[in-house]
PDB file of C-alpha atoms and ligand atoms in Angstrom:
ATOM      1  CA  UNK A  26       0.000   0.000   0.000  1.00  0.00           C
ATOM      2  CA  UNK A  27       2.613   2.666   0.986  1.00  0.00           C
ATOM      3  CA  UNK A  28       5.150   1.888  -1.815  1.00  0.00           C
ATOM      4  CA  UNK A  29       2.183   1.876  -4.187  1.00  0.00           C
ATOM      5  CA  UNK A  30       0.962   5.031  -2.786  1.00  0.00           C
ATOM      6  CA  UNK A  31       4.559   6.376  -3.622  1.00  0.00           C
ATOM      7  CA  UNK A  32       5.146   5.104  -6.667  1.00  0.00           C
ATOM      8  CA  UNK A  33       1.715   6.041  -7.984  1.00  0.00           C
ATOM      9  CA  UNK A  34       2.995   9.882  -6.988  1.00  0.00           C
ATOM     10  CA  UNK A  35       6.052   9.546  -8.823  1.00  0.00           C
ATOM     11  CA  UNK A  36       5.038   8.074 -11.876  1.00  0.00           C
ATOM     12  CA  UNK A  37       2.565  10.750 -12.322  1.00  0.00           C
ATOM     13  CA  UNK A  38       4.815  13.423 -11.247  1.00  0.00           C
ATOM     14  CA  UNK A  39       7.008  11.932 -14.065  1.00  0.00           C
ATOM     15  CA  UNK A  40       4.118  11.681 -16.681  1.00  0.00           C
ATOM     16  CA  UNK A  41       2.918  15.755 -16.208  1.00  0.00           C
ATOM     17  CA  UNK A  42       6.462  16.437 -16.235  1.00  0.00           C
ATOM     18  CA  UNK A  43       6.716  15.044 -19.875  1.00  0.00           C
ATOM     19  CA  UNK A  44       3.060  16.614 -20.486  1.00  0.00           C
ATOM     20  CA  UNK A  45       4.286  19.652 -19.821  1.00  0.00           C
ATOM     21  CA  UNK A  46       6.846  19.517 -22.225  1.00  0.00           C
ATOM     22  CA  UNK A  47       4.498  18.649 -24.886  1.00  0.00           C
ATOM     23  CA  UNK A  48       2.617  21.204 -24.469  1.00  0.00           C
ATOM     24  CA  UNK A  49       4.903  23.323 -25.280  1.00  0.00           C
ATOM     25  CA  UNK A  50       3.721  27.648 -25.365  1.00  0.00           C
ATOM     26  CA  UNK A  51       0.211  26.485 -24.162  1.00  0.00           C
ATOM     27  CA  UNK A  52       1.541  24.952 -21.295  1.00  0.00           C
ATOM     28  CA  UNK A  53       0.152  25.771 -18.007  1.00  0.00           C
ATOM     29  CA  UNK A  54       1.905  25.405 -14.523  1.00  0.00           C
ATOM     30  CA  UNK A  55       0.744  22.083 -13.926  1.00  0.00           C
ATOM     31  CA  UNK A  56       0.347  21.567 -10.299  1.00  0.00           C
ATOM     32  CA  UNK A  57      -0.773  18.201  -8.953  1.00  0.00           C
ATOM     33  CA  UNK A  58      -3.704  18.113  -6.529  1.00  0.00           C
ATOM     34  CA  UNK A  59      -3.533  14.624  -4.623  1.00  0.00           C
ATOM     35  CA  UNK A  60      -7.584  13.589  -4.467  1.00  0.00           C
ATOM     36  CA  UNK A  61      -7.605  11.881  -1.145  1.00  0.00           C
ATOM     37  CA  UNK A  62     -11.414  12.037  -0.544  1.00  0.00           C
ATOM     38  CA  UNK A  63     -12.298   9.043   0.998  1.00  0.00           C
ATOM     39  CA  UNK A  64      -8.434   7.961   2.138  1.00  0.00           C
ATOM     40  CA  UNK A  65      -7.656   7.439   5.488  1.00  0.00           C
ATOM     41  CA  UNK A  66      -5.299   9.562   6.952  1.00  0.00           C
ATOM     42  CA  UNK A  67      -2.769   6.919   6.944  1.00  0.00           C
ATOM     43  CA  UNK A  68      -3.118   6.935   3.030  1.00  0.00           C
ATOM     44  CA  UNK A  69      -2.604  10.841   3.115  1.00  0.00           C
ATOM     45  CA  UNK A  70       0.299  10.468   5.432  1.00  0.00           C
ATOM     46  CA  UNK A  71       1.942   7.910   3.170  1.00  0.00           C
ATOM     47  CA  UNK A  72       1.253  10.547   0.047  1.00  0.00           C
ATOM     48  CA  UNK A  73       2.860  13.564   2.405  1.00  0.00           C
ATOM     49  CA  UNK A  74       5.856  11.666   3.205  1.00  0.00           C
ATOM     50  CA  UNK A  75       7.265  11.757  -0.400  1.00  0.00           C
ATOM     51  CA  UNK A  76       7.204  15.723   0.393  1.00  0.00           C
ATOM     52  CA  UNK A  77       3.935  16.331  -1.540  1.00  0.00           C
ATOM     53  CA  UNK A  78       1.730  18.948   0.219  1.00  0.00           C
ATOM     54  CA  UNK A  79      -1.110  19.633  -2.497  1.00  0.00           C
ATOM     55  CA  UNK A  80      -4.339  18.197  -1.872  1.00  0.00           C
ATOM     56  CA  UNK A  81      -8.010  17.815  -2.572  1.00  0.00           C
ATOM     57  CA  UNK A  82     -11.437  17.360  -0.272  1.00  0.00           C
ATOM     58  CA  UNK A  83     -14.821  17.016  -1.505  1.00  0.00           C
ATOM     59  CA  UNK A  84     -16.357  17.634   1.758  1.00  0.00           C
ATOM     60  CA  UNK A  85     -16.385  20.021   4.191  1.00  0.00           C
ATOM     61  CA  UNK A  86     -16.708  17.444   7.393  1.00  0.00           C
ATOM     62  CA  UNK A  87     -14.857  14.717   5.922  1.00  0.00           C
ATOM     63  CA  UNK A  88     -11.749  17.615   5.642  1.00  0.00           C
ATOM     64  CA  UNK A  89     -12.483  18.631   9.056  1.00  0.00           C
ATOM     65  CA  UNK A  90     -11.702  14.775  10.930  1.00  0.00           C
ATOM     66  CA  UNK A  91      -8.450  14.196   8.707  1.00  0.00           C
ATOM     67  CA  UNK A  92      -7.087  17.291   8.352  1.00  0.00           C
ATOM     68  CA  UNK A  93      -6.075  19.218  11.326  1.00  0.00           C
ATOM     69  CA  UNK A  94      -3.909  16.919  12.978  1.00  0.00           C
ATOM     70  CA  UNK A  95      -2.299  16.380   9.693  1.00  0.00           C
ATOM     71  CA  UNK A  96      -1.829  19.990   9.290  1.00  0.00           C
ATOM     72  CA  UNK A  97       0.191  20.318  12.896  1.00  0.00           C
ATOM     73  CA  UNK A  98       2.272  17.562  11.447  1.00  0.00           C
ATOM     74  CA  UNK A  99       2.968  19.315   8.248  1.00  0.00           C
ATOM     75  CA  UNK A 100       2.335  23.025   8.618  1.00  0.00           C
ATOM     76  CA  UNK A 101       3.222  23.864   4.416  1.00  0.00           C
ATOM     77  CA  UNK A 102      -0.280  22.088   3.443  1.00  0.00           C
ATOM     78  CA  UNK A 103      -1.994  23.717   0.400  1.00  0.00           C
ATOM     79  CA  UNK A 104      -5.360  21.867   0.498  1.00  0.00           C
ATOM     80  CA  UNK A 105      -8.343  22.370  -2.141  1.00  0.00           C
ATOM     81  CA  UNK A 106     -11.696  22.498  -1.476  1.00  0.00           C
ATOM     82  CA  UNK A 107     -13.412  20.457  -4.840  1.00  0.00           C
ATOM     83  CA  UNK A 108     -16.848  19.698  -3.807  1.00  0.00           C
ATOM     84  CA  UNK A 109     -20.072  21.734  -3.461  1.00  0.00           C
ATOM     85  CA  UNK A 110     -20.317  23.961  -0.541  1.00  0.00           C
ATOM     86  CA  UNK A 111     -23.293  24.878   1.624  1.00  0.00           C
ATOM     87  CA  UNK A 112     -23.665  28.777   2.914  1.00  0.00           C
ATOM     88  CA  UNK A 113     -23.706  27.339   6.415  1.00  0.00           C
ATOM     89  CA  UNK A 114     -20.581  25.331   6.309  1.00  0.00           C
ATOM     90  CA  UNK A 115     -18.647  28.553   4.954  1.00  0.00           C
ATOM     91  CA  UNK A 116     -17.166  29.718   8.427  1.00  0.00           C
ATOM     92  CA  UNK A 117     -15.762  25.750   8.671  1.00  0.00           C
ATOM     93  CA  UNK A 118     -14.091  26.092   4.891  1.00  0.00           C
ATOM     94  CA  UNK A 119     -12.803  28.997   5.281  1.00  0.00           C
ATOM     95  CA  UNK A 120     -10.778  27.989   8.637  1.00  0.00           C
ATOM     96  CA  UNK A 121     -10.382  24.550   6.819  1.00  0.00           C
ATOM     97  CA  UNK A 122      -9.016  25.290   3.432  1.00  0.00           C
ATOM     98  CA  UNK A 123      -6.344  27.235   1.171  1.00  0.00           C
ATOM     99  CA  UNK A 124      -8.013  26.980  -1.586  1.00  0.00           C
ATOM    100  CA  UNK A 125     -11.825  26.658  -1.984  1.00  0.00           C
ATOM    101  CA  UNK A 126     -12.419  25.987  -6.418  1.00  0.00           C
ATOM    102  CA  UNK A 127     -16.268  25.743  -6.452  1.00  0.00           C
ATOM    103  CA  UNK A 128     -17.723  29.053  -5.748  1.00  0.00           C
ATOM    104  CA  UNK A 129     -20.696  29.332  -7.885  1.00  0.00           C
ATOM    105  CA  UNK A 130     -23.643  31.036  -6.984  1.00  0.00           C
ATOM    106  CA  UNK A 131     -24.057  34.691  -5.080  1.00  0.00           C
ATOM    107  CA  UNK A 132     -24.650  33.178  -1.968  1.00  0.00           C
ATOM    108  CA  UNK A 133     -21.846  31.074  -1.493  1.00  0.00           C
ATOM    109  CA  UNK A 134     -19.938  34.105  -2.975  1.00  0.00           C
ATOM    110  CA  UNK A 135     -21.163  36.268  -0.113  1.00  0.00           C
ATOM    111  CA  UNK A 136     -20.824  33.916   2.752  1.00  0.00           C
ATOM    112  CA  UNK A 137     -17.012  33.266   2.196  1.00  0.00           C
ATOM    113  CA  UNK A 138     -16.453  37.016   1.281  1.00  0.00           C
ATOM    114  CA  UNK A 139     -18.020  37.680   4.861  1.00  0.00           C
ATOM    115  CA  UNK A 140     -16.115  34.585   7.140  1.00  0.00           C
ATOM    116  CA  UNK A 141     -12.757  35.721   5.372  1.00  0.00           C
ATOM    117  CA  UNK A 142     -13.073  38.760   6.455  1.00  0.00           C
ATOM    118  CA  UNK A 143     -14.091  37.705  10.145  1.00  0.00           C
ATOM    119  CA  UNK A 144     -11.059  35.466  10.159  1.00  0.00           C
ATOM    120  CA  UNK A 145      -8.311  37.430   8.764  1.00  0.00           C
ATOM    121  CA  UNK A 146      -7.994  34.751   6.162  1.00  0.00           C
ATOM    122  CA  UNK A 147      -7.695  34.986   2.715  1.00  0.00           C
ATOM    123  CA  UNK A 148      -7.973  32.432   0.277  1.00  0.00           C
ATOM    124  CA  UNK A 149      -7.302  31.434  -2.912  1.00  0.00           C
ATOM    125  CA  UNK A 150     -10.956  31.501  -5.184  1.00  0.00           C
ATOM    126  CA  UNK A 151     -11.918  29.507  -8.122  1.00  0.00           C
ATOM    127  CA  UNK A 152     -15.302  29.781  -9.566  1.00  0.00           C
ATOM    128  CA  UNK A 153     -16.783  26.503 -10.664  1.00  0.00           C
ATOM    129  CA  UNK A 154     -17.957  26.190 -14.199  1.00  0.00           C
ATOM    130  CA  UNK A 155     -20.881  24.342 -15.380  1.00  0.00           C
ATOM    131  CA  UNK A 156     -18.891  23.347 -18.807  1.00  0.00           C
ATOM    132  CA  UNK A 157     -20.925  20.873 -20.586  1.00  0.00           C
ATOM    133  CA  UNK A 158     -24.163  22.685 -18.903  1.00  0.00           C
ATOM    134  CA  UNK A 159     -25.419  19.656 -17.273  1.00  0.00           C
ATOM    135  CA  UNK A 160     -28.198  19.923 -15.497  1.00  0.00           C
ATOM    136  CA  UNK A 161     -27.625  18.052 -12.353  1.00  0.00           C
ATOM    137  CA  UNK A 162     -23.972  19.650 -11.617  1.00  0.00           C
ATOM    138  CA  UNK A 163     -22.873  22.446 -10.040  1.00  0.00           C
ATOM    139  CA  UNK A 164     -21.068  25.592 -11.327  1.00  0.00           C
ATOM    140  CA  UNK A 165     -22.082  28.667 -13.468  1.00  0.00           C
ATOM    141  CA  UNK A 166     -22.731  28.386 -16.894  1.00  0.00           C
ATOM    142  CA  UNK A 167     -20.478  29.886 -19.513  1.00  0.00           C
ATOM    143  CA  UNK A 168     -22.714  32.036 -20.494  1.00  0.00           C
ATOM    144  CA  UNK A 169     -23.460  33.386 -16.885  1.00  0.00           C
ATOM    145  CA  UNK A 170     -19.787  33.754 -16.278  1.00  0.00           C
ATOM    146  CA  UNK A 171     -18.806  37.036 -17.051  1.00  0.00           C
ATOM    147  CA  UNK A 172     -21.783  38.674 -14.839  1.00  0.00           C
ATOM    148  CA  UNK A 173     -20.996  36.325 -11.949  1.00  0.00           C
ATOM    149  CA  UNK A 174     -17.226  37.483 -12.008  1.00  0.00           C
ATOM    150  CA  UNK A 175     -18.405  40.975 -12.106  1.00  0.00           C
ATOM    151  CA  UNK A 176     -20.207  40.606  -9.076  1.00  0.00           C
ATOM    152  CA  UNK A 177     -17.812  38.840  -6.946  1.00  0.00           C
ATOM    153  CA  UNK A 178     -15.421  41.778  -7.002  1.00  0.00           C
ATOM    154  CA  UNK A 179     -18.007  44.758  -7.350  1.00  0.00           C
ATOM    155  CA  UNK A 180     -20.408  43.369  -4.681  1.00  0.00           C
ATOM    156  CA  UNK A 181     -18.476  41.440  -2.499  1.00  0.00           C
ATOM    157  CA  UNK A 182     -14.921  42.298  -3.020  1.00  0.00           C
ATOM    158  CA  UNK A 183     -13.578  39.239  -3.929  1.00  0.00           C
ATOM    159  CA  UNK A 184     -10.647  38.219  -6.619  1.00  0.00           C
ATOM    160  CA  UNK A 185     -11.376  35.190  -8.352  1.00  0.00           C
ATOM    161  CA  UNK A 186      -7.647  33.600  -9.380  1.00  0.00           C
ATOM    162  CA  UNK A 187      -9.058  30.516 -11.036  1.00  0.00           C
ATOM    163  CA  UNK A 188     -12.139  28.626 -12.716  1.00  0.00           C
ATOM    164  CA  UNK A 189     -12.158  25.310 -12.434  1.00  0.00           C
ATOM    165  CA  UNK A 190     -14.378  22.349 -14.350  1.00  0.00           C
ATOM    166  CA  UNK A 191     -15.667  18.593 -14.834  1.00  0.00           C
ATOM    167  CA  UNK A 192     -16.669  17.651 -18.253  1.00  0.00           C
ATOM    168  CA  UNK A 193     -19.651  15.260 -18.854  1.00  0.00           C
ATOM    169  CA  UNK A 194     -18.244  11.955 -17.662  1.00  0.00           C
ATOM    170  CA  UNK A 195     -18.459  10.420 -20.753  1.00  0.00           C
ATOM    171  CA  UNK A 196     -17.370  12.425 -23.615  1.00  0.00           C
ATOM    172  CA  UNK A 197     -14.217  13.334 -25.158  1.00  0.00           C
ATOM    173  CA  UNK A 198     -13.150  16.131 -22.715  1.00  0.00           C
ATOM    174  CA  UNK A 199     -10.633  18.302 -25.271  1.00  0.00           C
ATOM    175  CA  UNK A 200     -13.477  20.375 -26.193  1.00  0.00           C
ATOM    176  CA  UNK A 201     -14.672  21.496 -22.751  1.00  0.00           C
ATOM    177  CA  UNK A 202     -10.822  21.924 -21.388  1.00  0.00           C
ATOM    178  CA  UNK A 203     -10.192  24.151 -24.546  1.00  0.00           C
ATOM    179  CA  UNK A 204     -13.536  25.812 -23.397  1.00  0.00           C
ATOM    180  CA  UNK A 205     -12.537  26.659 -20.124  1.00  0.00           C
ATOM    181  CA  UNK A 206      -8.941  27.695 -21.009  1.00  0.00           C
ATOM    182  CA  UNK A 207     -11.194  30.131 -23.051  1.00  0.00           C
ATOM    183  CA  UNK A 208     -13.575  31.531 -21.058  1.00  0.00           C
ATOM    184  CA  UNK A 209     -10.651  32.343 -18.403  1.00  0.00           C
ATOM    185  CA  UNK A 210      -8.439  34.414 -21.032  1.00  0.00           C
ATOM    186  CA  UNK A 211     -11.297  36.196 -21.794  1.00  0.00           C
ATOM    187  CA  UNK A 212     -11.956  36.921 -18.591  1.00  0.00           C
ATOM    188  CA  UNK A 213      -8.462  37.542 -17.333  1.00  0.00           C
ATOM    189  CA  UNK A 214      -8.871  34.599 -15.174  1.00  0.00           C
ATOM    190  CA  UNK A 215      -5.146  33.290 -13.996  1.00  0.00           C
ATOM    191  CA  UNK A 216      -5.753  30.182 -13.347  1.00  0.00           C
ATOM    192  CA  UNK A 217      -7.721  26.561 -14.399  1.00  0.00           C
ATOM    193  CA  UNK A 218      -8.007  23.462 -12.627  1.00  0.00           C
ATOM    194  CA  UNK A 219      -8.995  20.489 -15.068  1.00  0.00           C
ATOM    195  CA  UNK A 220      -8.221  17.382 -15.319  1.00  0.00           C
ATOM    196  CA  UNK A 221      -8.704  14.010 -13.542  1.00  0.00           C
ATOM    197  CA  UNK A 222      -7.100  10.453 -13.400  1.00  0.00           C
ATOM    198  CA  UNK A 223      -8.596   9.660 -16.810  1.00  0.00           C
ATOM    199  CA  UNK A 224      -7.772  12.855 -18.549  1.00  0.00           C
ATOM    200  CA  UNK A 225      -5.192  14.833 -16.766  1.00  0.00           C
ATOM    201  CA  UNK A 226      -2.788  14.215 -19.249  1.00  0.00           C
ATOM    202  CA  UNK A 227      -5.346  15.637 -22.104  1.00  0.00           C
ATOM    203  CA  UNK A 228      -5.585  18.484 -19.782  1.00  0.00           C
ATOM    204  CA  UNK A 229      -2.177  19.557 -19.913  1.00  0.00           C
ATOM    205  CA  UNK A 230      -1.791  19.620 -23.142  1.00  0.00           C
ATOM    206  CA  UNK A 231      -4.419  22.426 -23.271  1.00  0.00           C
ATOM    207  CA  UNK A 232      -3.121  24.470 -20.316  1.00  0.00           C
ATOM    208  CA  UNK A 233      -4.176  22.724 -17.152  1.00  0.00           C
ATOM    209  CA  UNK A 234      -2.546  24.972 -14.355  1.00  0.00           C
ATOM    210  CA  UNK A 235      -4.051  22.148 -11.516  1.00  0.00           C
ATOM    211  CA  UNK A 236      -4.925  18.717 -12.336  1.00  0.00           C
ATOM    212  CA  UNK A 237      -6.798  16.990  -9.604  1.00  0.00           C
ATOM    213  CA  UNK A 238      -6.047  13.516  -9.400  1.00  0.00           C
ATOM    214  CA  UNK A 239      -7.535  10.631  -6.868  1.00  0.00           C
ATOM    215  CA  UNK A 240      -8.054   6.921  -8.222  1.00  0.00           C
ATOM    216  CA  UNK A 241      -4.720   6.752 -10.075  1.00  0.00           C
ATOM    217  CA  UNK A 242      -2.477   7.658  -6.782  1.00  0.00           C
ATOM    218  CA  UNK A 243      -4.940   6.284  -4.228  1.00  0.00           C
ATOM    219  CA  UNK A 244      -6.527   3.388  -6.207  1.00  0.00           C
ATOM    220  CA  UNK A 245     -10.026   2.974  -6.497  1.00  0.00           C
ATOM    221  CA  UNK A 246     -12.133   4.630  -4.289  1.00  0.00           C
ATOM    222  CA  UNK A 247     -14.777   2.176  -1.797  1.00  0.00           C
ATOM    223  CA  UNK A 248     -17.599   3.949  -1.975  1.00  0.00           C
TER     224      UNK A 248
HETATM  225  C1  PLP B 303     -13.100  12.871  -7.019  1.00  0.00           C
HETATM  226  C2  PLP B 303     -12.748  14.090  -7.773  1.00  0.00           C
HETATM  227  C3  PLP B 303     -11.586  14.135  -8.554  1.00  0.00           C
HETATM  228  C4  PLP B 303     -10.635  12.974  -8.712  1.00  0.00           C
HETATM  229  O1  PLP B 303     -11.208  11.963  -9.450  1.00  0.00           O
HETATM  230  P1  PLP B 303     -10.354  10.655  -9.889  1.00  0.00           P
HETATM  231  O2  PLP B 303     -11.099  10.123 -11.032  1.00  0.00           O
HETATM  232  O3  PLP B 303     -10.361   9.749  -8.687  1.00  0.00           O
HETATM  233  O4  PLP B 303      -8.997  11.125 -10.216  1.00  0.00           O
HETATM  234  C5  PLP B 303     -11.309  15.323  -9.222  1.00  0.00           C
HETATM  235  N1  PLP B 303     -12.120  16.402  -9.135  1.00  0.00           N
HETATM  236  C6  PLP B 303     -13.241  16.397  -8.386  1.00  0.00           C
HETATM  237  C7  PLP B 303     -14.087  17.602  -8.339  1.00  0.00           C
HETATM  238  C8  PLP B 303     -13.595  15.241  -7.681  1.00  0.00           C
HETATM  239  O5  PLP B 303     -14.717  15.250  -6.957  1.00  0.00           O
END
């Protein structure tokens, strides 16, 4: 388990490395977020002992039983917030997280403007797009994206550094990645985080700043 773990890390480090050299002038930075939703914190442990410090929750209560004695242990933890967020866990997030990618509607906007504030914290924000405009997932649509951006800085003050997305599961995903790479250089949007264990590579080649990978380090996932 541990040497798989380690060698899981490695071997992908290796493989973006060489993605990112592919890419060539569209390259993006390329950062790996280790997925560990659902890992024990004996898996995570095992991932932060080959020095890697990136990593990705889903959930706001899951994060908060693994990660803050892991966080005393290694204080240089940049950890993602991936999953949908509720108004009323915002004040948890906010103390919980770096980074949280899936703002996406006023409210949620508002509620971490507000506990950042109260906390002294600030964050790193992505805002969630709703690429393949599914109806059952989260994030804006494209076409809603510009306004939304607008209002996180006029209204509440906030600077959005990133957008993040998930294509429709199954479809080729080079259209939607080239999409979102898109719709953030038109909006003078920094960053994009796209790009799973199935397609992270495909991401890179078309500018994936943060790829956010969890079977293919971890294994498959229980439940
Ligand atoms: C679970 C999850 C991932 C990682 O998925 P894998 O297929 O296990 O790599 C990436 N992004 C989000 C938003 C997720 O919820």
């Amino acid at each position: 388990m541990v040497m798989t773990i380690q060698q899981n890390l490695t071997e992908i480090k290796n493989k973006i490395k060489l993605g990112l050299e592919e890419a060539g002038s569209r390259t993006g930075r390329g950062q790996l977020i280790a997925v560990s939703k659902t890992r024990s914190v004996e898996e995570i442990r095992t991932a932060l002992q080959t020095g890697h410090r990136q990593f990705g929750e889903n959930r706001v209560q899951e994060a908060a039983m693994k990660w803050p004695d892991l966080r005393s242990e290694f204080p240089d933890i940049d950890l993602h917030l991936i999953g949908p967020l509720q108004s009323n866990k915002a004040a948890e997030a906010v103390a919980l997280f770096d980074v949280i990618e899936t703002i996406d509607r006023p409210k949620i906007a508002a509620a971490i403007a507000k506990e950042m504030k109260a906390q002294g914290k600030e964050l790193k924000l992505f805002v969630q797009v709703n690429i393949g405009e599914e109806p059952q997932k989260a994030g804006v649509a494209p076409r809603d994206l510009e306004a939304f951006l607008k209002q996180c800085q006029e209204e509440f003050d906030l600077t959005i550094s990133g957008l993040m997305c998930i294509p429709p599961v199954e479809e080729e995903p080079s259209p939607y990645f080239v999409l979102l790479k898109h719709l953030a250089e038109e909006n003078k949007v920094p960053l994009v985080s796209m790009g799973m264990s199935s397609d992270f590579e495909t991401a890179l080649q078309f500018g994936a700043d943060f790829v956010r990978v969890g079977t293919a380090i971890f294994g498959e996932r229980q439940s």
